[in-house]
Amino acid sequence: MNPWNERFQGIDYVFGTDPNVFIADMHKKLGLTGDALAIAEGEGRNAVFLAREGMNVTVWDYAESGLNKANQLAEACNVQIRTELVDLHEAQWKQDQWDEIICVFGHFPKALRTRTLEGVKRAVKPGGYFLTEVYSPYQIPYRSGGPQDQQFLYVPEDFLVSFADWRIVHFFMGEVVRHEGQGHQGLSHVIQFAGQKPRTTE
């Protein structure tokens, strides 16, 4: 069975219902509008935030139970989101489709991580943004959330090299405190990235 599908079947929201602090703050700072995609979004807390901010939001996740709870949260907050059951191994990334893509603690093996980031680069519209907060390799001893396997954790090169041709709006690697449901609690070691796709191709 899909372990995330099983994990999200409970009544409680594993990572809470409030958005990730970095995503919320950066989204507001940039004043983004239009169409947003939230990948590996789980139970929908960040997607619902974006919808409340006026974005047209699509959610991708491969746990049906998570998508069901995302829809329930959206209904409770009187907003609409579109949920799609998507396995990122098979995701179809259309060119220049989204004004904003977000990924919050979406952790994958290296090959899938590379494929996903390449897809993000393709799918963001010129002038659009990719926002993400994920765990770094230094997170493991913190025990405050995330995978306990190095291959699932991000390194700076995942962003600084992969998105070298983008405008890097924000990059940070270091300690933050996160209180996100039962899943993320306490001092953590993260990487934050916000990048803007070039408006024209030189």
CSV table of N, CA and C in Angstrom, one decimal, residues 89 106-117 147 149-154:
chain,number,residue,atom,x,y,z
A,89,HIS,N,6.6,10.2,-10.9
A,89,HIS,CA,7.4,9.4,-11.9
A,89,HIS,C,6.8,9.5,-13.3
A,106,GLY,N,8.7,18.1,-0.1
A,106,GLY,CA,8.4,17.0,-1.1
A,106,GLY,C,9.8,16.3,-1.3
A,107,HIS,N,10.0,15.1,-0.8
A,107,HIS,CA,11.3,14.5,-0.8
A,107,HIS,C,11.2,13.2,-1.6
A,108,PHE,N,12.2,13.1,-2.6
A,108,PHE,CA,12.2,12.0,-3.5
A,108,PHE,C,13.6,11.5,-3.7
A,109,PRO,N,13.8,10.3,-4.2
A,109,PRO,CA,15.1,9.8,-4.6
A,109,PRO,C,15.7,10.7,-5.6
A,110,LYS,N,17.1,10.7,-5.7
A,110,LYS,CA,17.8,11.6,-6.6
A,110,LYS,C,17.3,11.6,-8.0
A,111,ALA,N,17.0,10.5,-8.6
A,111,ALA,CA,16.6,10.5,-10.0
A,111,ALA,C,15.3,11.2,-10.2
A,112,LEU,N,14.3,10.9,-9.3
A,112,LEU,CA,13.0,11.5,-9.4
A,112,LEU,C,13.1,13.0,-9.0
A,113,ARG,N,14.0,13.3,-8.1
A,113,ARG,CA,14.2,14.8,-7.8
A,113,ARG,C,14.7,15.5,-9.0
A,114,THR,N,15.6,15.0,-9.7
A,114,THR,CA,16.1,15.6,-10.9
A,114,THR,C,15.0,15.8,-11.9
A,115,ARG,N,14.3,14.7,-12.2
A,115,ARG,CA,13.2,14.7,-13.1
A,115,ARG,C,12.2,15.8,-12.8
A,116,THR,N,11.8,15.9,-11.5
A,116,THR,CA,10.8,16.8,-11.0
A,116,THR,C,11.3,18.2,-11.2
A,117,LEU,N,12.5,18.5,-10.8
A,117,LEU,CA,13.0,19.9,-10.9
A,117,LEU,C,13.1,20.3,-12.4
A,147,PRO,N,12.7,12.7,5.9
A,147,PRO,CA,13.3,11.4,5.7
A,147,PRO,C,14.6,11.2,6.6
A,149,ASP,N,16.9,9.2,5.4
A,149,ASP,CA,17.8,8.7,4.4
A,149,ASP,C,18.4,9.8,3.5
A,150,GLN,N,19.7,9.9,3.5
A,150,GLN,CA,20.4,11.0,2.8
A,150,GLN,C,19.9,11.2,1.3
A,151,GLN,N,19.6,10.1,0.7
A,151,GLN,CA,19.3,10.2,-0.8
A,151,GLN,C,18.1,11.0,-1.0
A,152,PHE,N,17.2,11.1,0.0
A,152,PHE,CA,16.0,11.8,-0.2
A,152,PHE,C,16.1,13.3,0.2
A,153,LEU,N,17.2,13.7,0.6
A,153,LEU,CA,17.4,15.1,1.1
A,153,LEU,C,18.1,16.0,0.1
A,154,TYR,N,17.8,17.2,0.1
A,154,TYR,CA,18.3,18.2,-1.0
A,154,TYR,C,19.6,18.8,-0.6
